[in-house]
mmCIF file of C-alpha atoms in Angstrom:
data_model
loop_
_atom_site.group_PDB
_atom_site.id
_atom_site.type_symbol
_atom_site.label_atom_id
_atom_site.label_comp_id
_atom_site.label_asym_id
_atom_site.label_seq_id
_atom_site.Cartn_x
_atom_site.Cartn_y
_atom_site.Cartn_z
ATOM 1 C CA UNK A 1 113.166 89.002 118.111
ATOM 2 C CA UNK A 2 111.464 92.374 119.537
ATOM 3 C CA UNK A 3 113.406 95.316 119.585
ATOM 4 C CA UNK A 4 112.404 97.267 122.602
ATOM 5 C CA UNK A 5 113.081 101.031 122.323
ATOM 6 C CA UNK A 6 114.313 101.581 126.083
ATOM 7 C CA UNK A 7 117.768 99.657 125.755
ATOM 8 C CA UNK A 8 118.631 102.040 122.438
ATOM 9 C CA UNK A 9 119.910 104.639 124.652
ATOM 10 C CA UNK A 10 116.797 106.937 124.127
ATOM 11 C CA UNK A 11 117.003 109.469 120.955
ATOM 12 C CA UNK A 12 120.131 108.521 119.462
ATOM 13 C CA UNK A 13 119.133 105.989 117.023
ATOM 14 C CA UNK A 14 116.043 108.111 116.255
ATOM 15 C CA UNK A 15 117.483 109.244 113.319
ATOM 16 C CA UNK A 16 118.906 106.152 112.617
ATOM 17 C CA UNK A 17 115.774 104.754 111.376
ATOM 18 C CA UNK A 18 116.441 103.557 107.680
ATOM 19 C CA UNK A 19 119.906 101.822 109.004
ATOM 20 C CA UNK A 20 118.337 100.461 111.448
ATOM 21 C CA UNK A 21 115.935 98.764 109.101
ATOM 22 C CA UNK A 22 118.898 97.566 106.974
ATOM 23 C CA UNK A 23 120.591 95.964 109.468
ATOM 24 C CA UNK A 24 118.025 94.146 111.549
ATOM 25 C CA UNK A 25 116.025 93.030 108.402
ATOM 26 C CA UNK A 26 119.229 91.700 106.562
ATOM 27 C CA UNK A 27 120.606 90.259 110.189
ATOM 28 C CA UNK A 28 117.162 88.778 111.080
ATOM 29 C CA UNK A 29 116.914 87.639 107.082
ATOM 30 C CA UNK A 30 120.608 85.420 107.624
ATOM 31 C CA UNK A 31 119.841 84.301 111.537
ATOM 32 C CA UNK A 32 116.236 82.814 110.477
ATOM 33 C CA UNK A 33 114.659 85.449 113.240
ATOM 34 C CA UNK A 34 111.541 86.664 112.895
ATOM 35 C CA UNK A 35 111.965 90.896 113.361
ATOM 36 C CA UNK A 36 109.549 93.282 114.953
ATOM 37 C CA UNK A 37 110.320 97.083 114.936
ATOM 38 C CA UNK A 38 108.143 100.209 116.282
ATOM 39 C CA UNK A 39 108.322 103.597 116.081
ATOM 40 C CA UNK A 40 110.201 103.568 112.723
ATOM 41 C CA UNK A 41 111.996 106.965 111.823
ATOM 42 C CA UNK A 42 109.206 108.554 114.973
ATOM 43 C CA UNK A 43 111.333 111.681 115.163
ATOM 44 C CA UNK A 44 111.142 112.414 111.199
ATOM 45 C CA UNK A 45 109.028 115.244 109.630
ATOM 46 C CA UNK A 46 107.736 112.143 107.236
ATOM 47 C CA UNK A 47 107.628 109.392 109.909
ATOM 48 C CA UNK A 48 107.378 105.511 109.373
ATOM 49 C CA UNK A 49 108.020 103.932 105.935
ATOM 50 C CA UNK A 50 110.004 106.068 102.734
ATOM 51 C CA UNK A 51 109.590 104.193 99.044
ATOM 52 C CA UNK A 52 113.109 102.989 99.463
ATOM 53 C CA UNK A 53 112.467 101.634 102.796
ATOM 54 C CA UNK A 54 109.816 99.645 101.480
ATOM 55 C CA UNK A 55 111.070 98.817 98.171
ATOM 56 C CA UNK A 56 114.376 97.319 100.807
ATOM 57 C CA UNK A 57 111.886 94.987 102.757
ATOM 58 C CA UNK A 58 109.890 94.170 100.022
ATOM 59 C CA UNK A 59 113.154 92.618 98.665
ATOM 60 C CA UNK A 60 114.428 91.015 101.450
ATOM 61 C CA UNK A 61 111.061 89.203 101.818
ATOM 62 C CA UNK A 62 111.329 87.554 98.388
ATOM 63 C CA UNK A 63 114.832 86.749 98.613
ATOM 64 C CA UNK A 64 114.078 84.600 101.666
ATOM 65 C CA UNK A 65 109.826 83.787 100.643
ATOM 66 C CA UNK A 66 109.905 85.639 104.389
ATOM 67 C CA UNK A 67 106.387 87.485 105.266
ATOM 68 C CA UNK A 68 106.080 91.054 105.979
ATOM 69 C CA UNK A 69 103.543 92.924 107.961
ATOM 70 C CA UNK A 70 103.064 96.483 108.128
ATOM 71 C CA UNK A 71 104.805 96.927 104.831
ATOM 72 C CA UNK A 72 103.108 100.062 103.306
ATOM 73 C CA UNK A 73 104.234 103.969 102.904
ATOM 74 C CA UNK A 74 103.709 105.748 106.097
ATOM 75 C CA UNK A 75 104.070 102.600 108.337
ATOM 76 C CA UNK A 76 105.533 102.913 111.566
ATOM 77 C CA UNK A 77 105.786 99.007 112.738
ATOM 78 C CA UNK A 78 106.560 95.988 110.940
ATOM 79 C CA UNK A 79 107.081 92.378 111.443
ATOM 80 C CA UNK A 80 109.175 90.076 109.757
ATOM 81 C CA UNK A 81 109.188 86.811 109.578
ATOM 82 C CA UNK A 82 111.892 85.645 107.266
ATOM 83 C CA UNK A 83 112.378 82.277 105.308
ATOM 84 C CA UNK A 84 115.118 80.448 103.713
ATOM 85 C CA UNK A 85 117.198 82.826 101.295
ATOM 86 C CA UNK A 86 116.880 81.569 97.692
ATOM 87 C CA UNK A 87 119.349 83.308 94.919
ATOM 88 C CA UNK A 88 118.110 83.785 91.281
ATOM 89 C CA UNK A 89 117.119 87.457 89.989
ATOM 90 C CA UNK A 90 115.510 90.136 92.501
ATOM 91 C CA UNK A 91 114.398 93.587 91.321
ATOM 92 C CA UNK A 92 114.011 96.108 93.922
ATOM 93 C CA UNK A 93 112.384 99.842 92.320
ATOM 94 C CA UNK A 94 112.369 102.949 94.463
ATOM 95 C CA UNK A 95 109.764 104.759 92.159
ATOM 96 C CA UNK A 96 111.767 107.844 93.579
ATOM 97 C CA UNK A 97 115.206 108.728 93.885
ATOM 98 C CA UNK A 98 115.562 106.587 96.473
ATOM 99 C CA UNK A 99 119.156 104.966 97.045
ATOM 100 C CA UNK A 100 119.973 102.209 94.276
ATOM 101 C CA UNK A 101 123.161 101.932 96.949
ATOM 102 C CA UNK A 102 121.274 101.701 99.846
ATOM 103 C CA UNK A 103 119.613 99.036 98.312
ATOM 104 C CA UNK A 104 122.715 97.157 97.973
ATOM 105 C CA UNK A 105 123.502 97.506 101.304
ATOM 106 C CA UNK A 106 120.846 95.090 102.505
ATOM 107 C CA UNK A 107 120.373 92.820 100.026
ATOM 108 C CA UNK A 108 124.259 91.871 99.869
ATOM 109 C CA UNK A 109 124.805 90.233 103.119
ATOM 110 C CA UNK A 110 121.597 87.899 102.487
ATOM 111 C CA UNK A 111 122.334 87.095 98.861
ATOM 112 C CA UNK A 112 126.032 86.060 100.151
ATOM 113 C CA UNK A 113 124.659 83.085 101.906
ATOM 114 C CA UNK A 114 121.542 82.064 99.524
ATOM 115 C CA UNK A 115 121.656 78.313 97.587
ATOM 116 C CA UNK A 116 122.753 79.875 94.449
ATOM 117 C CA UNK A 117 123.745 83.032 92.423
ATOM 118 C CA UNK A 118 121.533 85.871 92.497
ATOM 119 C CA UNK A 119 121.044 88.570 90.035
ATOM 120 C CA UNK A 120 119.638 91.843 91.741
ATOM 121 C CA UNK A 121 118.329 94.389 89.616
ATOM 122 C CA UNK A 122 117.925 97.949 91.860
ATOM 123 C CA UNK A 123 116.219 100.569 90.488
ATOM 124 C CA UNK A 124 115.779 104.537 91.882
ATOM 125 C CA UNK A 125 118.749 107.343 92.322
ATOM 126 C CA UNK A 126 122.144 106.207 91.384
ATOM 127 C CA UNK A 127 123.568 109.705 93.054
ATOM 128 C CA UNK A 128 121.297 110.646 95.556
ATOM 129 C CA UNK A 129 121.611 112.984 98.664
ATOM 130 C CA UNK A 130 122.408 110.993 101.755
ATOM 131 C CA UNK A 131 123.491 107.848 100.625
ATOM 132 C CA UNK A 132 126.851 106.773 99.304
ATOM 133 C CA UNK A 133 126.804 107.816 95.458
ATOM 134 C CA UNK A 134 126.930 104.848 92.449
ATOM 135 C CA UNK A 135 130.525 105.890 91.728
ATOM 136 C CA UNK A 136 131.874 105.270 95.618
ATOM 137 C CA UNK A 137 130.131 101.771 96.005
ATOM 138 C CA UNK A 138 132.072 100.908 92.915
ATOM 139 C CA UNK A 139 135.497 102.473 93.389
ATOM 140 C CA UNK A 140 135.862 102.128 97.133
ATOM 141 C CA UNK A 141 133.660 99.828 98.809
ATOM 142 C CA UNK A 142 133.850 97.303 96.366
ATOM 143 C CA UNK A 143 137.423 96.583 96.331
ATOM 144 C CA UNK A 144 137.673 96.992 99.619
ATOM 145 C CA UNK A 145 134.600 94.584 100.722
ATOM 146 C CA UNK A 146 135.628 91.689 98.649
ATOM 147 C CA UNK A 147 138.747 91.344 100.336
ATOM 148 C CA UNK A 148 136.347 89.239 102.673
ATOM 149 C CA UNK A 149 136.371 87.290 100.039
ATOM 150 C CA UNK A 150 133.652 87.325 97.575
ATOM 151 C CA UNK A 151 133.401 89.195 94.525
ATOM 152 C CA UNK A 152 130.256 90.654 92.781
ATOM 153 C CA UNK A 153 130.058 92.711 89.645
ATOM 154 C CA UNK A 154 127.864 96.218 89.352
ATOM 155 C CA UNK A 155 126.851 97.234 86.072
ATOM 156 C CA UNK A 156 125.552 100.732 85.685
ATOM 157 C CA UNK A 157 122.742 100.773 83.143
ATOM 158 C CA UNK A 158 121.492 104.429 84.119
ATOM 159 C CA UNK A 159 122.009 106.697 86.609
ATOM 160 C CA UNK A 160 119.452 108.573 87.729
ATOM 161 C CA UNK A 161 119.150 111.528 90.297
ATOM 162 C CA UNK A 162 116.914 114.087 92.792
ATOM 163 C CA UNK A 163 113.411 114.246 92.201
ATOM 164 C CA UNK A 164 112.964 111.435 89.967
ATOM 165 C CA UNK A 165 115.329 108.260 90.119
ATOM 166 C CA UNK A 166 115.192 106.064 87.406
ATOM 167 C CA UNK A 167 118.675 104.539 87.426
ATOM 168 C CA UNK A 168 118.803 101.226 87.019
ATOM 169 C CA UNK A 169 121.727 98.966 88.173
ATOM 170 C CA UNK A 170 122.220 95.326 87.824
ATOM 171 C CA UNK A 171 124.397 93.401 90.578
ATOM 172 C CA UNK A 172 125.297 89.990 90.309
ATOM 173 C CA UNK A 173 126.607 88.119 92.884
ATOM 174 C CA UNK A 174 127.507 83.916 93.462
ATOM 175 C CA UNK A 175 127.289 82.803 97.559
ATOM 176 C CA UNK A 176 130.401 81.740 99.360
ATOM 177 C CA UNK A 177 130.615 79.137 102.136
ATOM 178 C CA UNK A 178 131.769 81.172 104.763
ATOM 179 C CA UNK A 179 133.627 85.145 105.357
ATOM 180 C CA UNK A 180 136.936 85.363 105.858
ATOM 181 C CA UNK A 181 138.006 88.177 108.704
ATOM 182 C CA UNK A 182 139.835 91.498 107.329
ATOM 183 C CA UNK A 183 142.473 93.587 108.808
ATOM 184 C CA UNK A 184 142.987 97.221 107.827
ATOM 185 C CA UNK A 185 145.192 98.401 110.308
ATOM 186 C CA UNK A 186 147.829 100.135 108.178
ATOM 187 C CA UNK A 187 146.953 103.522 106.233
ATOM 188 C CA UNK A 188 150.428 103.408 104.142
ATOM 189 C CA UNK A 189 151.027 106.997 102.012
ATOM 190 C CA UNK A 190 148.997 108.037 99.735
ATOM 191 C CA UNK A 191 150.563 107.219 96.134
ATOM 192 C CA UNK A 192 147.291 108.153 93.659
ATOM 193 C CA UNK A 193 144.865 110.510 93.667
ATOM 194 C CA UNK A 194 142.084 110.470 91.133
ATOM 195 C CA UNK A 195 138.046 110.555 90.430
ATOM 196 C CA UNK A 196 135.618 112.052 87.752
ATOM 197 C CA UNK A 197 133.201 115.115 88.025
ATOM 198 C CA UNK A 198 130.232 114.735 86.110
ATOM 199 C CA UNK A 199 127.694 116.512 84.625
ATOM 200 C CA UNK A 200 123.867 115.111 83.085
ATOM 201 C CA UNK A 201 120.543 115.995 81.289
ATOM 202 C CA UNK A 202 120.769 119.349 80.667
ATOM 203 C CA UNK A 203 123.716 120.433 82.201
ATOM 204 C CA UNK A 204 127.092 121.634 80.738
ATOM 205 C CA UNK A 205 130.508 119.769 80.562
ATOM 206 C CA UNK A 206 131.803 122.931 81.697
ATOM 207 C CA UNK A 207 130.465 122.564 85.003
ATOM 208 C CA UNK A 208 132.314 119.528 85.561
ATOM 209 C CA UNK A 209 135.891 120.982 84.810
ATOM 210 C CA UNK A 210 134.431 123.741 87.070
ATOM 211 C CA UNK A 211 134.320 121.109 89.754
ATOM 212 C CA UNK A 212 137.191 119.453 89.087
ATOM 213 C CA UNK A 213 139.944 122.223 88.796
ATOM 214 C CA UNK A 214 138.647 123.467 92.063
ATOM 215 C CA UNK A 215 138.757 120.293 93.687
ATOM 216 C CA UNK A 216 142.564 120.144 92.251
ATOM 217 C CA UNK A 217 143.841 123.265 93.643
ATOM 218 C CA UNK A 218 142.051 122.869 97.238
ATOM 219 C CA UNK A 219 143.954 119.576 97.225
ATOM 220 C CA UNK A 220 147.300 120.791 95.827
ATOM 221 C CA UNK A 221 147.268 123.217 98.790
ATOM 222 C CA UNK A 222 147.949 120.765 101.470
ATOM 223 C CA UNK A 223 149.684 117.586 98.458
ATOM 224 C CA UNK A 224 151.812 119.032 96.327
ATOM 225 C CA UNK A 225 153.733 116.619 95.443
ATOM 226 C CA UNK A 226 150.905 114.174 93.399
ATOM 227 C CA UNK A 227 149.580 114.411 89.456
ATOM 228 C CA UNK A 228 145.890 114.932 90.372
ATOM 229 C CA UNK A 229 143.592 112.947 87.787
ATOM 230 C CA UNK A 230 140.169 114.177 88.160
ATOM 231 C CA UNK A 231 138.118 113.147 84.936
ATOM 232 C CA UNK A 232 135.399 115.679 83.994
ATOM 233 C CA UNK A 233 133.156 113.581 82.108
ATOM 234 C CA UNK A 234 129.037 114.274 80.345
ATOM 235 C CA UNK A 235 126.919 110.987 81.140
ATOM 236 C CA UNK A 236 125.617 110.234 77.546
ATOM 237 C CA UNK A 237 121.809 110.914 77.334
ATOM 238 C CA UNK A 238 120.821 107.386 76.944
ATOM 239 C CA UNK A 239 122.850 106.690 80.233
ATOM 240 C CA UNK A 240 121.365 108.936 82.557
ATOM 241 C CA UNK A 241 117.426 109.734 83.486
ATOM 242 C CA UNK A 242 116.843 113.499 84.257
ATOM 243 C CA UNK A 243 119.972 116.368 85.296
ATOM 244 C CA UNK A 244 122.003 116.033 88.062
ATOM 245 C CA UNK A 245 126.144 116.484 88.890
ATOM 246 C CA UNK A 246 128.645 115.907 91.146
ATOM 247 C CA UNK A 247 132.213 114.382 92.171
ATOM 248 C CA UNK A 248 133.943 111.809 93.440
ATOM 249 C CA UNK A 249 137.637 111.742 94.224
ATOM 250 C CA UNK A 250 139.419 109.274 95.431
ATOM 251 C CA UNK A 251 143.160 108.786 97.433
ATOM 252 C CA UNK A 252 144.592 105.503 96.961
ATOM 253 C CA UNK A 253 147.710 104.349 99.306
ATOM 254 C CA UNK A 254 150.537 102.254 99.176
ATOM 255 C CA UNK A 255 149.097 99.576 101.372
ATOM 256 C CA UNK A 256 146.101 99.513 98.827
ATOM 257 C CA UNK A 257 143.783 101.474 101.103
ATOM 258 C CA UNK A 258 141.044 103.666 98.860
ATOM 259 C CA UNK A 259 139.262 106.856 100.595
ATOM 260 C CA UNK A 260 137.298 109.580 98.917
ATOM 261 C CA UNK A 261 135.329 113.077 99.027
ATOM 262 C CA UNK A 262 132.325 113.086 97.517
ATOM 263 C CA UNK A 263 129.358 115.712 96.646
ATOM 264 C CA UNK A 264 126.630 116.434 94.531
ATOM 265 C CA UNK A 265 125.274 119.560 92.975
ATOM 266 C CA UNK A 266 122.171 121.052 93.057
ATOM 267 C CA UNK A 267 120.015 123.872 91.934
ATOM 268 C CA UNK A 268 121.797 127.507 93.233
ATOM 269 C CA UNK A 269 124.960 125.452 94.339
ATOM 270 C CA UNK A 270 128.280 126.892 92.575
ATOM 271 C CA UNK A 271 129.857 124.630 91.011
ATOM 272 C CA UNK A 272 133.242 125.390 92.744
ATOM 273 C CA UNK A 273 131.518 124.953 95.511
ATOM 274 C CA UNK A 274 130.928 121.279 95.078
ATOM 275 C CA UNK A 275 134.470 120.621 94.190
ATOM 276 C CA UNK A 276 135.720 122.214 97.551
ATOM 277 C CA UNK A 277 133.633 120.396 99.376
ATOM 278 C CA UNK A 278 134.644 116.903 97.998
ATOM 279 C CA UNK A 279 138.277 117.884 98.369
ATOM 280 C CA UNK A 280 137.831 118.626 101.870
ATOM 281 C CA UNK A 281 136.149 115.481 102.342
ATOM 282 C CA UNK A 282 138.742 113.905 101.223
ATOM 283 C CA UNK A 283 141.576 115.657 103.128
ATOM 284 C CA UNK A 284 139.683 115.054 106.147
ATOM 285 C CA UNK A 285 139.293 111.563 105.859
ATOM 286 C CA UNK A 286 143.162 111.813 105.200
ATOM 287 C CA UNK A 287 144.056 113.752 108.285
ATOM 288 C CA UNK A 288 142.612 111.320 110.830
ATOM 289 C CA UNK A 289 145.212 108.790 109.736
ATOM 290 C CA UNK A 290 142.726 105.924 109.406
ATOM 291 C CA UNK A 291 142.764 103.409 107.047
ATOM 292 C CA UNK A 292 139.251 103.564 105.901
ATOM 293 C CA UNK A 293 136.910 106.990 105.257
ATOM 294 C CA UNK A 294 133.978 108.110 107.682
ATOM 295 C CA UNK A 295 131.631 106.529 104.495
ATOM 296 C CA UNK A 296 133.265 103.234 104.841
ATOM 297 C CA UNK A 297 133.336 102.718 108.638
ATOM 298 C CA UNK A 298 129.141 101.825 109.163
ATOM 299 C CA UNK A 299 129.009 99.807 105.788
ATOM 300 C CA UNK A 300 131.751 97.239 106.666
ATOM 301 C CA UNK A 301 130.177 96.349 110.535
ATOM 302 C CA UNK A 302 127.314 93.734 109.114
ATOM 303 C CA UNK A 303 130.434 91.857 107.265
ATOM 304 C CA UNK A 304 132.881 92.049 110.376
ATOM 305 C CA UNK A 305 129.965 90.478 112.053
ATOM 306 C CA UNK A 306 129.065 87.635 109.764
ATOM 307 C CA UNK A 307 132.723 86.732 108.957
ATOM 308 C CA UNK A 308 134.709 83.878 110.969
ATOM 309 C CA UNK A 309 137.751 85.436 112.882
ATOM 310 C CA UNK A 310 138.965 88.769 113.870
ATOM 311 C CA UNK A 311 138.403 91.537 111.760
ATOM 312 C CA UNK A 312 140.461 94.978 112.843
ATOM 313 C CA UNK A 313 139.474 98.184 111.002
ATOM 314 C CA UNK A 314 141.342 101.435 111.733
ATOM 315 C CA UNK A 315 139.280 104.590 111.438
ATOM 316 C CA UNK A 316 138.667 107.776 112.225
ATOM 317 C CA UNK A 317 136.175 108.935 114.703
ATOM 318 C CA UNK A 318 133.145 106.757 115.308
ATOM 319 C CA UNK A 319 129.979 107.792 113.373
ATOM 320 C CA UNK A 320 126.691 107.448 114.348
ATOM 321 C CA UNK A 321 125.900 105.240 111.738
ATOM 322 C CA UNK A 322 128.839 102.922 112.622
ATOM 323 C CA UNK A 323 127.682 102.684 116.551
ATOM 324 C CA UNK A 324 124.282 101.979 115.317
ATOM 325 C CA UNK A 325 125.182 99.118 113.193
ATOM 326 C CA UNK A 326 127.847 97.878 116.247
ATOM 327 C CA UNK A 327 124.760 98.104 118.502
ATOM 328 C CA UNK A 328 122.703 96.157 116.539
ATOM 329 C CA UNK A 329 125.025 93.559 114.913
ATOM 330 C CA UNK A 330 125.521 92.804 118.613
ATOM 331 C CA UNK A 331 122.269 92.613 119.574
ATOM 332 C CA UNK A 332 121.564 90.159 116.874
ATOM 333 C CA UNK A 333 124.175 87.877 115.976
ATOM 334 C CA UNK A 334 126.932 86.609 118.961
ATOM 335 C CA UNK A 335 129.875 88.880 117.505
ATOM 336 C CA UNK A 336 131.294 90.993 120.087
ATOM 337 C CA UNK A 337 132.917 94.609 118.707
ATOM 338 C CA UNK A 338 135.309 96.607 120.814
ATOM 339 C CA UNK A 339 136.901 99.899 119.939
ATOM 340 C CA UNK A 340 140.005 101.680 121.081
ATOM 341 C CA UNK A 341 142.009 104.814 120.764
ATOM 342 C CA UNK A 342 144.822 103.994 118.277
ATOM 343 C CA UNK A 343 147.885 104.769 120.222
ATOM 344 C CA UNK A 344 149.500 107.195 117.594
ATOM 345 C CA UNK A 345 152.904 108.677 117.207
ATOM 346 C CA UNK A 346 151.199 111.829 115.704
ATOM 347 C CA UNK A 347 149.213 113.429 118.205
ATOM 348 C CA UNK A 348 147.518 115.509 115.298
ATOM 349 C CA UNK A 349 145.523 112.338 114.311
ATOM 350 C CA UNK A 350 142.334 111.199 115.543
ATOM 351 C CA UNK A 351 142.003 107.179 114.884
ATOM 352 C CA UNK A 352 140.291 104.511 116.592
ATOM 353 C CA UNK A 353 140.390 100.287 115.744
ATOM 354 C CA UNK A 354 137.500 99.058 115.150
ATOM 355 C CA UNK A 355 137.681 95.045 116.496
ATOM 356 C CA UNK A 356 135.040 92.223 116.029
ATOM 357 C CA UNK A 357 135.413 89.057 116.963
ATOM 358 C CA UNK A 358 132.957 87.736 114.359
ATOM 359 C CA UNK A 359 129.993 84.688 114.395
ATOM 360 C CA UNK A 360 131.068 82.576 111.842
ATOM 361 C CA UNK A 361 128.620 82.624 109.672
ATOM 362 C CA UNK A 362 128.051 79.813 107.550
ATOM 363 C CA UNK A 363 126.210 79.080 104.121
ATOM 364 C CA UNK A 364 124.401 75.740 105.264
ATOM 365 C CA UNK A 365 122.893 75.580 101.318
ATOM 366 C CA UNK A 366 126.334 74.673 99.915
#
């Protein structure tokens, strides 16, 4: 399967480039087709291949004894030609701070339909810049993934962060027959709100109650009503690989729906600051009335697509990421999305369902 670059509606996936990698490679990895794709992240100042790109293929070619061409740093095509997906143990190591999460994200839907269990052990940044942190894949999208029913348990050995990685987690995962569809149409009130601020290496623990107590009173200002339980916590030194800090916080609702705020901190960035911007995250991902946050929309599509039925998401507005993945789960496997204004009582929110009529994929190894 060739990708051409005319029919992706010019520059808007340019900066798409390392989803777009996840998606085709894992899609192409389940269907059995071989994958070619050009101009790989073109428009970035580093263009083709990142360490974490790479370390993802690499992966994905020994889960499935697949062949990859092109697969070096700096690369800006690569073939694929995938195999049959074997379980048993994988590691996959950044060498950077490259996305342990990210990762995840691309193994998961290939390891879900292998022979047997597999045992994936992803090494590189466990809280890294533009990539969901450790703490959301394991308090959001998690429980909310397996209710397409699988399960798969993520131990943290280390975390690691910006410049150097080094976290190392270990996800283990058996393969089901088939997905079932999901529906996560109805928000509910929010009943819980809670999360942890951390701090590592050679930072203070007083930089995580910094975080948190300003995270608590942005929220109190708009819920007043709700014990706030925001955990400021020091990663113990043989649990964590260099300094780093940040927050996650996380609303849970009465229909069981989880959505969060998160943020890191960084050299020169008040810790306050960090806080704030988690809370507001989170508040925004409140205000739009859907049932799942603007982090959860994109990762969820490559399930919807794979499982057998109708899945129905509510959400906010559309990211980019999540019309990327629609446009290329599409392309790839016979699932056909459609989204639509959700007619709301409230005019003040801004949601949209997310539909997919899914493939049906099924594990032909059990």
């Amino acid at each position: 399967l060739y990708l051409p670059r005319n029919q992706l509606q010019g520059r808007r996936f340019s900066l798409q480039g390392g989803q777009i990698l996840r998606v085709s490679t894992a899609l192409s990895c389940l269907l059995g087709l071989p994958l070619r794709v050009r101009r790989i992240r073109a428009g970035r100042s580093q263009p083709g291949l990142r360490p974490q790109h790479l370390s993802g293929l690499e992966m994905i070619r020994d889960l499935c004894e697949g062949k990859l061409q092109g697969g070096e740093i700096g690369s800006t095509e690569i073939t694929f030609t995938p195999g049959k997906i074997k379980g048993g143990t994988h590691v996959a190591d950044t060498k950077t701070a490259g996305s342990v999460c990210l990762l995840m994200q691309v193994a998961m839907p290939c390891v879900l339909f292998a022979a047997s269990p597999s045992e994936l052990h992803l090494k590189g940044g466990t809280n890294a810049e533009m990539a969901p942190q450790i703490d959301y894949t394991v308090m959001v999208f998690k429980p909310i993934v397996e209710k397409f029913n699988f399960t798969f348990n993520c131990d943290i050995r280390k975390r690691g962060y910006y410049p150097q990685g080094g976290g190392e987690v270990i996800v283990q995962m058996s393969p089901v027959k088939e997905l079932s569809p999901i529906n996560l149409t109805e928000r509910g009130t929010v009943t819980k709100i809670y999360g942890r601020a951390f701090v590592a290496g050679a930072l203070p623990i007083k930089l995580a109650k910094d975080m948190s107590s300003a995270a608590v009173r942005c929220i109190r200002k708009e819920i007043r009503d709700l014990y706030i339980n925001i955990q400021p916590v020091r990663e113990p030194d043989d649990q964590a690989v260099g300094t780093g800090s940040g927050i996650i916080i996380v609303a849970e609702t009465s229909t069981g729906c989880l959505l969060a705020g998160s943020s890191l901190g960084k050299r020169g960035k008040n810790s306050d600051k960090v806080g704030i911007e988690a809370a507001e995250i989170l508040l925004r991902n409140l205000k739009h009335g859907g049932a799942v946050d603007d982090s959860l929309q994109d990762q969820l599509i490559i399930f919807m697509a794979l499982a057998k039925g109708v899945s129905r998401v509510k959400s906010g507005p559309i990211t980019l990421h999540t019309q990327t993945a629609i446009h290329f789960a599409e392309q790839l496997t016979k699932a056909k999305f459609t989204v639509t204004k959700s007619e709301e009582e409230d005019p003040s929110k801004d949601a949209y369902i997310i539909e997919c009529q899914g493939m049906g994929m099924i594990n032909s190894n059990l």
